[in-house]
Structures are given as structure tokens and as C-alpha cells.
Amino acid sequence: MAILTTVEHPDDPRIDDYRDLTTADRRPDRPGGRGLVIAEGVVVVRRLLDSPYPVRSLLGVPRRLDELAADLDGVEVPAYSTDADTMARAVGFHLNRGVLAVADRAAPPDPEALLAGARTVAVCEGVGDHENLGALFRNAAALGVDGILLGPGCSDPLYRRSVRVSMGHVLRVPFTGLEGAWPDALDVVRRAGFTVAALTPDARAEPLAAAGLAGERVALLLGAEGPGLSDEALAAADRRVRIPMASGVDSLNVATAAAVAFHAVTGGGRA
Amino acid sequence: MAILTTVEHPDDPRIDDYRDLTTADRRPDRPGGRGLVIAEGVVVVRRLLDSPYPVRSLLGVPRRLDELAADLDGVEVPAYSTDADTMARAVGFHLNRGVLAVADRAAPPDPEALLAGARTVAVCEGVGDHENLGALFRNAAALGVDGILLGPGCSDPLYRRSVRVSMGHVLRVPFTGLEGAWPDALDVVRRAGFTVAALTPDARAEPLAAAGLAGERVALLLGAEGPGLSDEALAAADRRVRIPMASGVDSLNVATAAAVAFHAVTGGGRA
């Protein structure tokens, strides 16, 4: 069981990690200038405890910490127990979910290492919206995608809002950045044996359902809602696939389109 | 062209329909007690102008009304032009999108009429979250679903937030309530020649991709995220299908799950 300690004052320095939470995940005083990993609520805290990120502490009301008792068995970190009002004053707003945990970041895997054990991955270009990226991770986790590679223009999956929207699945689905010139960096994916399939609304692309990707080793290349993939990224893909759309409808949300594509690649053949 | 009129004062009674917009779509003084249909932004206003709902007026800054000039050609309603500050004071908050339109509600179609011309429909039970319902309509429009039937516990698709999240597609995809005892009301769907296929995470259900629904005349029965479909609704369905999920993941968002299912039913065979 974690070391349970009661905290009575919102200014207690032991809970400094939780102070002014709305800005805390971008605090420049943290390693890499990118802040801590912050989990909110029992479900997401549970996923953080089960993740590779080194947990620093928990802060919660007694009822929520009680719910986590079994998960905290053998976890040697402080669990600060307090009342909802003290918590709200430390954090900066009232937190319905009643429990938080913070962790340090961990070094991301090398792309080669991530790809070696994977069958289906997503490669994102320009997915800069935190909520869309979080939802994309949630869908990837649900539909059996093994990892996510982040090209240029993507936001930080460990930003607090992404963690929350993903329901903690950014802590579970391995991800890493694709460094180097773009889209040449896709070569590492291809060299690992993946077919790079770009998802695009372009009418000349193959319909997803007819593309025969189910069960193949596929890297789905996904662009932002609105602008979509760059011409360079589209040109660098091995295949171009589309979700047939009704006339007069522009596009699906990127996380939703990704879910449809993930299912087409992974969903038929598993579980 | 609409009748363009400049409004200079936020209290001008001609723009009463737009006053205190955050509550205006639930105003009890409106027909049926359910308020007006409110469209925000050029794209959604365009969809409202193209919908069966009788438009009452528009309110916008000159630049946005200019963008709509072609759409307003032949539309005999007042278009009130004003500056952003006057608009914000009338509406109650600053509106980034710069243009609004209001319409009266219209009588929903009979379920029989909606079903007669349809090939794929969704039937919702307990989808009470406005954003989820809006997203579900957006996905239905994109993926070629012909109509949506609302069982018990669903929210109002014409609520302002649903209209916005749907990107105006609640104004485009026909919908109606399924009245009467539930789930007996599903009989009307079956009598119209549809196979009622319930989407459920139950491991005993058929995997969606193997269910052979593509191209069939299917009514997808969808429940709320979390509780899912009621036992009664599941029992009343002809088929039970599931999206295979990775272990340890609870569920997809209902609109996302619906998108995956819509694509499986409509996406392979069209466009």
C-alpha cells in the first residue's frame, strides 16, 4: 500500500506538484520543459499506476483513495488524503473526479523498437488538437492498434487534456516521435515491413473496405481534420485509401475516421 | 436575396429570437416548449437554409452575411447586419463564428415515412448526451445513413449544442421519435423490412466484420456509452453484433462505435 498521509492545508509543499493544475502540465521548471504527467479520476489514475511512467504521488479524497486501495498495494509512493475543499484550493478548481496522480515523463521508445513488435500502427501528421489526439489514442487502444508515431505538427499526447480525453489510453498505447526530414522519416516504418496506407478523402483513393488491408502489417497515415495530409505525405505513402463519404459532407473527425480505419485493418481478424 | 437590415442596438426587438442564446433553445414560450432551431456559423447556417425548417431570420456581421449572399438569393427572410459588439451584447457572449440563423421547428416525419425510402437507419436508446447525439448525426450524414429513430431516453437533436457538434447535420439527416411501448416500438422498423442489429460489447455477439451486414437493409440499434442497450432492447433485436475490442478497454464513444458500424453496413458498397 502507498504511504497514506493526511494533508490539511492547501499550501502544504508536499502537494506542490498539484498546484494550479490548469498550467501545471506546461511548467517550464519540469524536466524537458513539458511538465508532469497528470491523471484525473480513478480509471485514469489506475492506468497511470499500470504504465511505464514513474508515479510521484497521489492526491485525493478518502473515498477515491479507498477505491484505489487494491491498485496501490505494493506501490511505494505517497498518497495524500485530503478533503474536497482543500483539494480544490490547491489545484485551483473543483475537481469532480476526486483523485489525481502525477508521474514523471519517461524516455519514448525508439521508432524501431516500437515497430518491431507491432502489427498495426498509426502515423500522425499535423494532429495538433489535444482532444482529437486524445480521442485517437482511445480509439487506437480499443481497436488493437499497437503504437502511434508522431510526425510534424502533432500536439503532446501527455498534455493533461489529451490524457483525460483518451481516458488514460495515452499512458497505455506506446508512442514516439518520428524525427528527421519529413516525409522521408516514413522510411523507418517501411523498412520495418509496414505498408504505409494514407487515409484521404481524395476520390481517386481506394475505398477502405475494398483495399484488403485486414490482417496486413499496416501503418495508417492520418492527417488533421480540415487540411488533411500534406501532398508530400500523400505522395510518400504506398497506398491511398478513403472512407466513402455521402455527397455534401466534408469529412469525419480525425479520431472517428481513424477508428473506422483501425477497425478495417484490425477488427475483422481479431478477438 | 434576403431583406438586409442594419441593427444598431442590442435591445432592438427585431432580434429578440437571439437574446440570451445560452438559454434560448429551451425557452418555454416557444412552440412545443422546445425552442427554436439555432444555427451558428456560415457552414451550419447554410445547412439550415437548405433544410425543411422554416427560417425566421439571420443575424450576423457584414463579412459573414456577405459569404452567405449566394445562399440567401431568393430567400425571403430578414438578415440583420450588425457589428460584433452589438451581436455579443444581444446574444450574451462573444460569438466567434459571426453569424446566426433561427428557424421554427417542423413536424417530424412518421416513422413509416422515414423508413419507406431508407436503406440504413440508426435506432438510438438512451443517448442522452447532446454532444454524443450531435456527433452521431454527423457520422450518420458522412457515412450515408438515411435516417435516425429516437427511442426512449434520447436527448433533443435540435438542441443548440447538438446542432453545433453535428456541424448542422441534424438539419439534414431525417429523424423522428419512436413512440409507444419500448422495445415493442421496434416492430415498426422490422415491419418496414429492416433487420434490427444491436451493437453491443457482449462477447457472445457476432463480430461486426463477419456479420455480413454490408448492403443489407439494416437498422443499427445503439445504446448510450456506459450502460449500453437495455436487456429488453438487446432481446428484441434480430441480430447482436460487436466491434472486437482489445482487452482491458471498456468501450468506444457511442458516436465513434456508430461510425465504425455505419461504415461496415454502408461504406463498402457505395460511392
Coordinates of C-alpha atoms in Angstrom, one line a residue:
Chain A
M1 CA 0.0 0.0 0.0
A2 CA 1.1 3.5 -0.8
I3 CA 2.2 5.7 2.2
L4 CA -1.1 7.3 3.2
T5 CA -0.6 10.8 4.6
T6 CA -3.3 13.3 5.5
V7 CA -2.8 16.8 4.2
E8 CA -4.7 19.6 5.9
H9 CA -3.6 22.8 4.2
P10 CA -3.7 23.7 0.5
D11 CA -0.3 25.3 0.7
D12 CA 1.4 22.2 2.0
P13 CA 4.6 21.9 0.0
R14 CA 4.2 18.1 -0.3
I15 CA 1.4 18.7 -2.8
D16 CA 3.2 21.3 -4.9
D17 CA 3.0 19.0 -8.0
Y18 CA -0.7 19.6 -8.0
R19 CA -0.7 23.4 -7.6
D20 CA -2.5 25.5 -10.2
L21 CA -3.2 22.4 -12.3
T22 CA -4.5 24.3 -15.3
T23 CA -1.0 25.4 -16.1
A24 CA 1.0 22.6 -14.3
D25 CA 1.4 20.4 -17.3
R26 CA 3.3 23.1 -19.1
R27 CA 5.5 24.3 -16.3
P28 CA 9.0 25.2 -17.6
D29 CA 10.6 24.1 -14.4
R30 CA 9.9 20.4 -15.1
P31 CA 12.3 18.1 -17.0
G32 CA 12.2 18.8 -20.7
G33 CA 10.1 21.9 -20.0
R34 CA 7.0 19.8 -20.7
G35 CA 5.6 19.2 -17.2
L36 CA 4.5 16.2 -15.4
V37 CA 2.0 13.5 -16.5
I38 CA -1.2 14.2 -14.7
A39 CA -4.0 11.6 -14.3
E40 CA -7.5 12.6 -13.2
G41 CA -10.1 10.2 -11.7
V42 CA -10.0 6.6 -10.6
V43 CA -9.9 5.0 -14.0
V44 CA -7.1 7.1 -15.4
V45 CA -5.1 7.0 -12.2
R46 CA -5.4 3.2 -12.4
R47 CA -4.0 3.3 -15.9
L48 CA -1.1 5.6 -14.8
L49 CA -0.2 3.1 -12.0
D50 CA -0.1 0.4 -14.6
S51 CA 2.0 2.5 -17.1
P52 CA 5.8 2.9 -17.5
Y53 CA 5.7 6.4 -16.1
P54 CA 7.3 6.7 -12.6
V55 CA 4.5 7.8 -10.3
R56 CA 5.5 10.6 -7.9
S57 CA 2.4 10.7 -5.7
L58 CA -1.4 10.7 -5.5
L59 CA -3.8 13.3 -4.1
G60 CA -7.4 12.5 -3.4
V61 CA -10.4 12.5 -1.1
P62 CA -10.6 9.4 1.2
R63 CA -13.4 7.8 -0.7
R64 CA -11.5 7.8 -4.0
L65 CA -8.2 6.7 -2.5
D66 CA -10.2 3.8 -0.9
E67 CA -11.4 2.7 -4.4
L68 CA -7.7 2.5 -5.4
A69 CA -6.6 0.5 -2.4
A70 CA -6.0 -2.7 -4.3
D71 CA -4.2 -0.9 -7.1
L72 CA -1.9 0.8 -4.6
D73 CA -0.9 -2.4 -2.9
G74 CA 2.9 -2.6 -3.2
V75 CA 3.2 0.9 -4.8
E76 CA 5.7 2.8 -2.7
V77 CA 4.6 6.4 -3.3
P78 CA 2.9 8.9 -1.1
A79 CA -0.9 9.1 -1.3
Y80 CA -2.1 12.4 0.1
S81 CA -5.5 12.3 1.6
T82 CA -7.5 15.5 2.0
D83 CA -11.0 17.0 1.8
A84 CA -12.6 18.2 -1.4
D85 CA -12.3 21.9 -0.4
T86 CA -8.5 21.7 0.4
M87 CA -8.0 19.9 -2.8
A88 CA -9.9 22.5 -4.8
R89 CA -7.8 25.3 -3.3
A90 CA -4.5 23.6 -4.1
V91 CA -5.5 22.6 -7.6
G92 CA -7.2 25.8 -8.5
F93 CA -10.7 24.5 -9.3
H94 CA -13.2 22.0 -8.0
L95 CA -12.3 18.5 -9.3
N96 CA -15.3 16.3 -9.6
R97 CA -13.3 13.2 -10.1
G98 CA -11.8 13.4 -6.6
V99 CA -8.4 11.9 -7.2
L100 CA -5.2 12.8 -9.1
A101 CA -1.8 11.3 -9.6
V102 CA 1.3 12.8 -11.1
A103 CA 4.2 11.0 -12.7
D104 CA 7.5 11.9 -14.4
R105 CA 7.8 11.5 -18.1
A106 CA 9.8 8.6 -19.4
A107 CA 12.0 8.5 -22.5
P108 CA 9.9 7.5 -25.5
P109 CA 10.9 4.2 -27.3
D110 CA 13.0 4.3 -30.5
P111 CA 10.7 4.0 -33.5
E112 CA 12.5 0.8 -34.5
A113 CA 11.8 -0.7 -31.1
L114 CA 8.1 0.3 -31.2
L115 CA 7.7 -1.0 -34.7
A116 CA 9.5 -4.3 -34.1
G117 CA 6.7 -5.9 -32.0
A118 CA 3.8 -4.1 -33.8
R119 CA 1.3 -5.3 -36.4
T120 CA -0.8 -2.2 -36.8
V121 CA 0.4 1.4 -36.1
A122 CA -0.9 4.9 -36.8
V123 CA 1.4 7.7 -38.1
C124 CA 0.0 11.2 -37.5
E125 CA 0.9 14.4 -39.3
G126 CA -0.3 17.7 -38.0
V127 CA -2.8 16.4 -35.5
G128 CA -2.4 19.4 -33.3
D129 CA -5.7 19.4 -31.4
H130 CA -5.3 17.9 -27.9
E131 CA -8.8 16.5 -27.8
N132 CA -8.6 14.9 -31.2
L133 CA -5.2 13.3 -30.4
G134 CA -6.5 12.0 -27.1
A135 CA -9.6 10.5 -28.7
L136 CA -7.4 9.0 -31.4
F137 CA -5.4 7.2 -28.7
R138 CA -8.6 6.0 -27.0
N139 CA -9.7 4.5 -30.3
A140 CA -6.3 3.0 -31.0
A141 CA -6.3 1.3 -27.6
A142 CA -9.9 0.0 -28.1
L143 CA -9.3 -1.3 -31.6
G144 CA -6.0 -3.1 -31.0
V145 CA -3.5 -0.6 -32.6
D146 CA 0.0 -1.4 -31.2
G147 CA 1.6 2.0 -31.3
I148 CA 1.4 5.6 -32.6
L149 CA 4.2 7.5 -34.4
L150 CA 4.0 11.3 -34.3
G151 CA 5.2 13.3 -37.3
P152 CA 5.5 17.0 -37.6
G153 CA 2.8 19.3 -36.2
C154 CA 1.3 16.9 -33.6
S155 CA 0.5 18.0 -30.1
D156 CA 1.8 16.4 -27.0
P157 CA -0.2 13.3 -26.1
L158 CA 0.8 13.7 -22.4
Y159 CA -0.8 17.1 -22.2
R160 CA -3.4 17.0 -19.4
R161 CA -6.4 17.4 -21.6
S162 CA -5.2 14.6 -24.0
V163 CA -4.7 12.3 -21.1
R164 CA -8.3 12.9 -19.9
V165 CA -10.0 12.7 -23.3
S166 CA -8.0 9.5 -24.1
M167 CA -9.4 8.1 -20.8
G168 CA -5.8 7.3 -19.9
H169 CA -5.0 5.3 -23.0
V170 CA -2.1 7.7 -24.0
L171 CA -0.5 6.0 -21.0
R172 CA -1.0 2.6 -22.4
V173 CA -0.5 2.8 -26.2
P174 CA 3.2 3.2 -27.0
F175 CA 4.1 6.3 -28.9
T176 CA 7.2 8.2 -30.1
G177 CA 8.2 11.0 -32.4
L178 CA 9.4 10.4 -35.9
E179 CA 12.4 12.6 -36.1
G180 CA 14.3 13.8 -39.2
A181 CA 13.2 15.2 -42.6
W182 CA 9.5 14.7 -43.4
P183 CA 8.1 12.6 -45.0
D184 CA 11.5 10.8 -45.5
A185 CA 11.1 9.7 -41.9
L186 CA 8.4 7.3 -43.1
D187 CA 11.2 5.1 -44.5
V188 CA 11.8 3.7 -41.0
V189 CA 8.3 2.5 -41.0
R190 CA 8.6 0.9 -44.4
R191 CA 11.9 -0.7 -43.6
A192 CA 10.3 -2.3 -40.6
G193 CA 8.0 -4.1 -43.0
F194 CA 4.9 -2.0 -42.9
T195 CA 2.7 -0.9 -45.8
V196 CA 2.1 2.9 -45.3
A197 CA -1.5 3.5 -46.1
A198 CA -2.6 7.1 -46.2
L199 CA -6.2 7.9 -45.3
T200 CA -7.5 10.7 -47.5
P201 CA -10.9 11.9 -48.8
D202 CA -9.5 12.0 -52.4
A203 CA -12.0 10.3 -54.7
R204 CA -9.1 8.6 -56.6
A205 CA -8.0 6.7 -53.5
E206 CA -9.2 3.1 -53.0
P207 CA -12.3 2.5 -50.8
L208 CA -11.1 1.3 -47.4
A209 CA -13.3 -1.8 -47.4
A210 CA -12.0 -2.9 -50.8
A211 CA -8.3 -2.3 -50.1
G212 CA -7.7 -5.7 -48.5
L213 CA -5.7 -4.3 -45.6
A214 CA -7.3 -6.6 -42.9
G215 CA -4.7 -8.6 -41.3
E216 CA -1.8 -6.9 -43.2
R217 CA 1.0 -5.2 -41.4
V218 CA -0.2 -1.6 -41.9
A219 CA 0.9 1.9 -40.8
L220 CA -2.1 4.1 -41.2
L221 CA -1.1 7.7 -42.1
L222 CA -3.5 10.2 -40.7
G223 CA -3.7 14.0 -41.1
A224 CA -5.5 16.7 -39.3
E225 CA -9.2 17.3 -39.8
G226 CA -9.6 20.2 -42.3
P227 CA -6.3 20.4 -44.1
G228 CA -5.7 16.7 -44.2
L229 CA -2.4 15.1 -45.1
S230 CA 0.2 17.2 -46.9
D231 CA 0.8 16.4 -50.6
E232 CA 4.3 15.3 -49.7
A233 CA 3.0 12.8 -47.1
L234 CA 0.3 11.5 -49.5
A235 CA 3.0 11.0 -52.2
A236 CA 5.2 9.2 -49.8
A237 CA 2.6 6.6 -48.9
D238 CA 2.4 3.1 -50.5
R239 CA -1.3 3.1 -50.7
R240 CA -4.0 5.8 -50.6
V241 CA -7.3 4.7 -49.1
R242 CA -10.6 6.5 -48.4
I243 CA -13.7 6.1 -46.4
P244 CA -16.6 6.5 -48.9
M245 CA -18.5 9.6 -47.9
A246 CA -22.0 10.8 -48.7
S247 CA -22.1 13.7 -51.1
G248 CA -22.1 17.1 -49.5
V249 CA -20.3 16.0 -46.3
D250 CA -16.8 17.3 -45.9
S251 CA -15.1 14.9 -43.6
L252 CA -15.3 12.9 -40.4
N253 CA -13.5 14.0 -37.3
V254 CA -9.9 12.6 -37.5
A255 CA -10.3 10.3 -34.5
T256 CA -13.5 9.0 -35.8
A257 CA -12.1 8.4 -39.3
A258 CA -9.1 6.7 -37.6
A259 CA -11.5 4.4 -35.7
V260 CA -13.2 3.3 -38.9
A261 CA -9.8 2.6 -40.5
F262 CA -8.4 0.9 -37.4
H263 CA -11.4 -1.5 -37.4
A264 CA -11.0 -2.2 -41.1
V265 CA -7.4 -3.2 -40.5
T266 CA -7.5 -4.9 -37.2
G267 CA -11.2 -5.5 -36.3
G268 CA -12.1 -8.3 -38.6
G269 CA -9.3 -10.6 -37.8
R270 CA -9.1 -10.5 -34.1
A271 CA -10.9 -11.2 -30.8
Chain B
M1 CA -31.7 38.0 -51.6
A2 CA -32.9 38.2 -48.0
I3 CA -34.1 41.6 -46.7
L4 CA -30.8 43.1 -45.4
T5 CA -31.4 45.4 -42.5
T6 CA -28.9 47.1 -40.2
V7 CA -29.5 46.7 -36.5
E8 CA -27.6 49.2 -34.3
H9 CA -28.9 48.4 -30.8
P10 CA -28.6 45.1 -28.9
D11 CA -32.1 45.7 -27.4
D12 CA -33.7 46.0 -30.9
P13 CA -36.9 43.8 -30.6
R14 CA -36.4 42.5 -34.1
I15 CA -33.5 40.4 -32.9
D16 CA -35.4 39.0 -29.8
D17 CA -35.0 35.5 -31.2
Y18 CA -31.3 35.7 -30.5
R19 CA -31.4 37.1 -27.0
D20 CA -29.6 35.2 -24.2
L21 CA -28.7 32.5 -26.6
T22 CA -27.4 30.1 -24.0
T23 CA -31.0 29.6 -22.7
A24 CA -32.9 30.5 -25.9
D25 CA -33.1 27.0 -27.3
R26 CA -35.1 25.8 -24.2
R27 CA -37.4 28.8 -23.9
P28 CA -40.8 27.7 -22.7
D29 CA -42.6 30.4 -24.7
R30 CA -41.7 28.7 -28.0
P31 CA -44.0 26.2 -29.8
G32 CA -43.9 22.9 -28.1
G33 CA -41.8 24.4 -25.3
R34 CA -38.7 23.3 -27.1
G35 CA -37.4 26.5 -28.5
L36 CA -36.2 27.5 -31.9
V37 CA -33.6 25.8 -34.1
I38 CA -30.4 27.8 -33.9
A39 CA -27.6 27.6 -36.4
E40 CA -24.2 29.1 -35.7
G41 CA -21.5 29.9 -38.3
V42 CA -21.6 30.0 -42.1
V43 CA -21.5 26.3 -42.7
V44 CA -24.3 25.4 -40.3
V45 CA -26.4 28.4 -41.4
R46 CA -26.0 27.2 -45.0
R47 CA -27.3 23.8 -43.9
L48 CA -30.3 25.4 -42.1
L49 CA -31.2 27.4 -45.2
D50 CA -31.1 24.1 -47.1
S51 CA -33.2 22.2 -44.5
P52 CA -37.0 21.8 -44.1
Y53 CA -37.1 24.1 -41.1
P54 CA -38.8 27.5 -41.8
V55 CA -36.0 30.1 -41.3
R56 CA -37.2 33.2 -39.4
S57 CA -34.1 35.4 -39.8
L58 CA -30.4 35.7 -39.8
L59 CA -28.1 37.9 -37.6
G60 CA -24.5 38.5 -38.4
V61 CA -21.6 40.7 -39.0
P62 CA -21.4 42.1 -42.6
R63 CA -18.4 39.9 -43.6
R64 CA -20.3 36.7 -42.7
L65 CA -23.6 37.7 -44.3
D66 CA -21.5 38.5 -47.5
E67 CA -20.2 35.0 -47.5
L68 CA -23.8 33.8 -47.5
A69 CA -25.0 36.1 -50.3
A70 CA -25.4 33.3 -52.9
D71 CA -27.2 31.1 -50.4
L72 CA -29.6 33.9 -49.5
D73 CA -30.6 34.5 -53.1
G74 CA -34.3 34.1 -53.3
V75 CA -34.7 33.5 -49.5
E76 CA -37.3 36.0 -48.3
V77 CA -36.3 36.4 -44.6
P78 CA -34.8 39.3 -42.8
A79 CA -31.0 39.3 -42.5
Y80 CA -30.0 41.6 -39.6
S81 CA -26.5 43.1 -40.1
T82 CA -24.7 44.4 -37.1
D83 CA -21.2 44.7 -35.5
A84 CA -19.6 42.1 -33.4
D85 CA -20.0 44.0 -30.2
T86 CA -23.8 44.6 -30.6
M87 CA -24.2 41.0 -31.5
A88 CA -22.3 39.9 -28.4
R89 CA -24.5 42.1 -26.2
A90 CA -27.7 40.7 -27.7
V91 CA -26.6 37.1 -27.7
G92 CA -25.0 37.2 -24.3
F93 CA -21.4 36.1 -25.2
H94 CA -18.9 36.8 -28.0
L95 CA -19.6 34.6 -30.9
N96 CA -16.5 33.7 -33.0
R97 CA -18.5 32.4 -35.9
G98 CA -20.1 35.8 -36.6
V99 CA -23.4 34.7 -37.9
L100 CA -26.6 33.0 -36.6
A101 CA -29.9 32.0 -38.0
V102 CA -33.1 30.8 -36.3
A103 CA -35.8 28.7 -37.6
D104 CA -39.1 27.2 -36.4
R105 CA -39.3 23.5 -35.7
A106 CA -41.1 21.4 -38.2
A107 CA -43.3 18.3 -37.6
P108 CA -41.1 15.2 -37.6
P109 CA -41.9 12.6 -40.3
D110 CA -43.9 9.5 -39.3
P111 CA -41.5 6.5 -38.7
E112 CA -43.2 4.7 -41.6
A113 CA -42.5 7.5 -44.0
L114 CA -38.9 7.8 -42.9
L115 CA -38.3 4.1 -43.2
A116 CA -40.0 3.7 -46.6
G117 CA -37.2 5.4 -48.5
A118 CA -34.4 4.3 -46.3
R119 CA -31.8 1.6 -46.7
T120 CA -29.7 2.1 -43.5
V121 CA -31.1 3.7 -40.3
A122 CA -29.9 4.0 -36.7
V123 CA -32.2 3.5 -33.8
C124 CA -31.0 5.1 -30.5
E125 CA -31.9 4.1 -27.0
G126 CA -30.8 6.3 -24.1
V127 CA -28.4 8.5 -26.0
G128 CA -29.0 11.5 -23.7
D129 CA -25.7 13.4 -24.2
H130 CA -26.2 16.3 -26.6
E131 CA -22.7 16.2 -27.9
N132 CA -22.7 12.4 -28.5
L133 CA -26.0 12.7 -30.3
G134 CA -24.7 15.6 -32.4
A135 CA -21.6 13.6 -33.3
L136 CA -23.7 10.6 -34.1
F137 CA -25.7 12.6 -36.6
R138 CA -22.5 14.0 -38.2
N139 CA -21.2 10.5 -38.6
A140 CA -24.6 9.2 -40.0
A141 CA -24.6 12.0 -42.6
A142 CA -21.0 11.3 -43.6
L143 CA -21.4 7.6 -43.9
G144 CA -24.7 7.6 -45.8
V145 CA -27.2 6.7 -43.1
D146 CA -30.7 7.6 -44.3
G147 CA -32.4 8.4 -41.0
I148 CA -32.4 8.2 -37.2
L149 CA -35.1 6.9 -35.0
L150 CA -35.1 8.0 -31.4
G151 CA -36.2 5.6 -28.7
P152 CA -36.6 6.4 -25.0
G153 CA -34.0 8.5 -23.1
C154 CA -32.6 10.3 -26.1
S155 CA -31.9 14.0 -26.0
D156 CA -33.2 16.5 -28.4
P157 CA -31.2 16.6 -31.7
L158 CA -32.2 20.2 -32.3
Y159 CA -30.7 21.5 -29.0
R160 CA -28.2 24.2 -29.9
R161 CA -25.1 22.2 -28.8
S162 CA -26.2 19.1 -30.8
V163 CA -26.7 21.3 -33.9
R164 CA -23.2 22.7 -33.5
V165 CA -21.4 19.4 -32.8
S166 CA -23.3 17.8 -35.7
M167 CA -21.9 20.6 -37.9
G168 CA -25.5 21.1 -38.9
H169 CA -26.2 17.5 -40.0
V170 CA -29.1 17.2 -37.6
L171 CA -30.8 19.5 -40.0
R172 CA -30.0 17.2 -42.9
V173 CA -30.5 13.6 -41.6
P174 CA -34.2 12.9 -41.2
F175 CA -35.1 11.8 -37.7
T176 CA -38.2 11.1 -35.6
G177 CA -39.2 9.6 -32.3
L178 CA -40.3 6.0 -31.9
E179 CA -43.5 6.3 -29.8
G180 CA -45.2 3.6 -27.9
A181 CA -44.1 0.8 -25.6
W182 CA -40.5 0.0 -25.7
P183 CA -38.9 -2.1 -27.2
D184 CA -42.2 -3.2 -29.0
A185 CA -41.9 0.0 -31.0
L186 CA -39.1 -1.7 -32.9
D187 CA -41.8 -3.7 -34.7
V188 CA -42.5 -0.8 -37.0
V189 CA -38.8 -1.0 -38.1
R190 CA -39.0 -4.7 -38.7
R191 CA -42.3 -4.5 -40.5
A192 CA -40.7 -2.0 -42.9
G193 CA -38.3 -4.8 -43.9
F194 CA -35.2 -3.9 -41.8
T195 CA -33.0 -6.3 -39.9
V196 CA -32.6 -4.9 -36.4
A197 CA -28.9 -5.3 -35.5
A198 CA -28.0 -4.3 -31.9
L199 CA -24.4 -3.1 -31.3
T200 CA -23.2 -4.5 -28.0
P201 CA -19.8 -5.2 -26.4
D202 CA -21.1 -8.6 -25.4
A203 CA -18.5 -11.3 -26.3
R204 CA -21.3 -13.6 -27.5
A205 CA -22.3 -11.2 -30.2
E206 CA -21.1 -11.7 -33.8
P207 CA -18.0 -9.7 -34.8
L208 CA -19.3 -6.8 -36.9
A209 CA -16.9 -7.5 -39.8
A210 CA -18.1 -11.2 -40.0
A211 CA -21.8 -10.4 -39.7
G212 CA -22.4 -9.9 -43.4
L213 CA -24.5 -6.7 -43.0
A214 CA -22.9 -4.8 -45.9
G215 CA -25.5 -3.9 -48.4
E216 CA -28.4 -5.3 -46.3
R217 CA -31.3 -3.2 -45.1
V218 CA -30.2 -2.7 -41.6
A219 CA -31.4 -0.7 -38.5
L220 CA -28.5 -0.4 -36.2
L221 CA -29.7 -0.3 -32.6
L222 CA -27.3 1.9 -30.5
G223 CA -27.3 2.4 -26.7
A224 CA -25.6 5.0 -24.5
E225 CA -21.9 4.8 -23.7
G226 CA -21.6 3.3 -20.3
P227 CA -24.8 1.5 -19.7
G228 CA -25.2 0.3 -23.2
L229 CA -28.5 -1.1 -24.5
S230 CA -31.1 -2.4 -22.1
D231 CA -31.6 -6.1 -21.8
E232 CA -35.1 -5.7 -23.3
A233 CA -33.7 -3.8 -26.4
L234 CA -31.0 -6.4 -26.9
A235 CA -33.5 -9.2 -26.6
A236 CA -35.8 -7.5 -29.2
A237 CA -33.1 -7.3 -31.8
D238 CA -32.8 -9.8 -34.7
R239 CA -29.0 -9.8 -34.6
R240 CA -26.4 -8.8 -32.0
V241 CA -23.1 -7.6 -33.4
R242 CA -19.9 -6.3 -31.7
I243 CA -16.8 -4.4 -32.6
P244 CA -14.0 -6.6 -31.4
M245 CA -12.2 -4.7 -28.6
A246 CA -8.7 -5.0 -27.2
S247 CA -8.6 -6.5 -23.7
G248 CA -8.8 -4.0 -20.9
V249 CA -10.6 -1.4 -22.9
D250 CA -14.2 -0.7 -21.8
S251 CA -15.8 0.8 -24.9
L252 CA -15.7 3.3 -27.6
N253 CA -17.6 6.5 -27.5
V254 CA -21.2 5.8 -28.9
A255 CA -20.8 8.1 -31.9
T256 CA -17.4 6.5 -32.8
A257 CA -18.8 3.0 -32.4
A258 CA -21.7 4.1 -34.6
A259 CA -19.3 5.3 -37.2
V260 CA -17.5 2.0 -37.3
A261 CA -20.8 0.2 -37.6
F262 CA -22.2 2.6 -40.2
H263 CA -19.1 2.1 -42.4
A264 CA -19.4 -1.7 -42.1
V265 CA -23.0 -1.5 -43.3
T266 CA -22.9 1.2 -45.9
G267 CA -19.2 2.0 -46.6
G268 CA -18.1 -1.0 -48.5
G269 CA -20.9 -0.9 -51.1
R270 CA -21.3 2.7 -52.0
A271 CA -19.6 5.7 -53.5

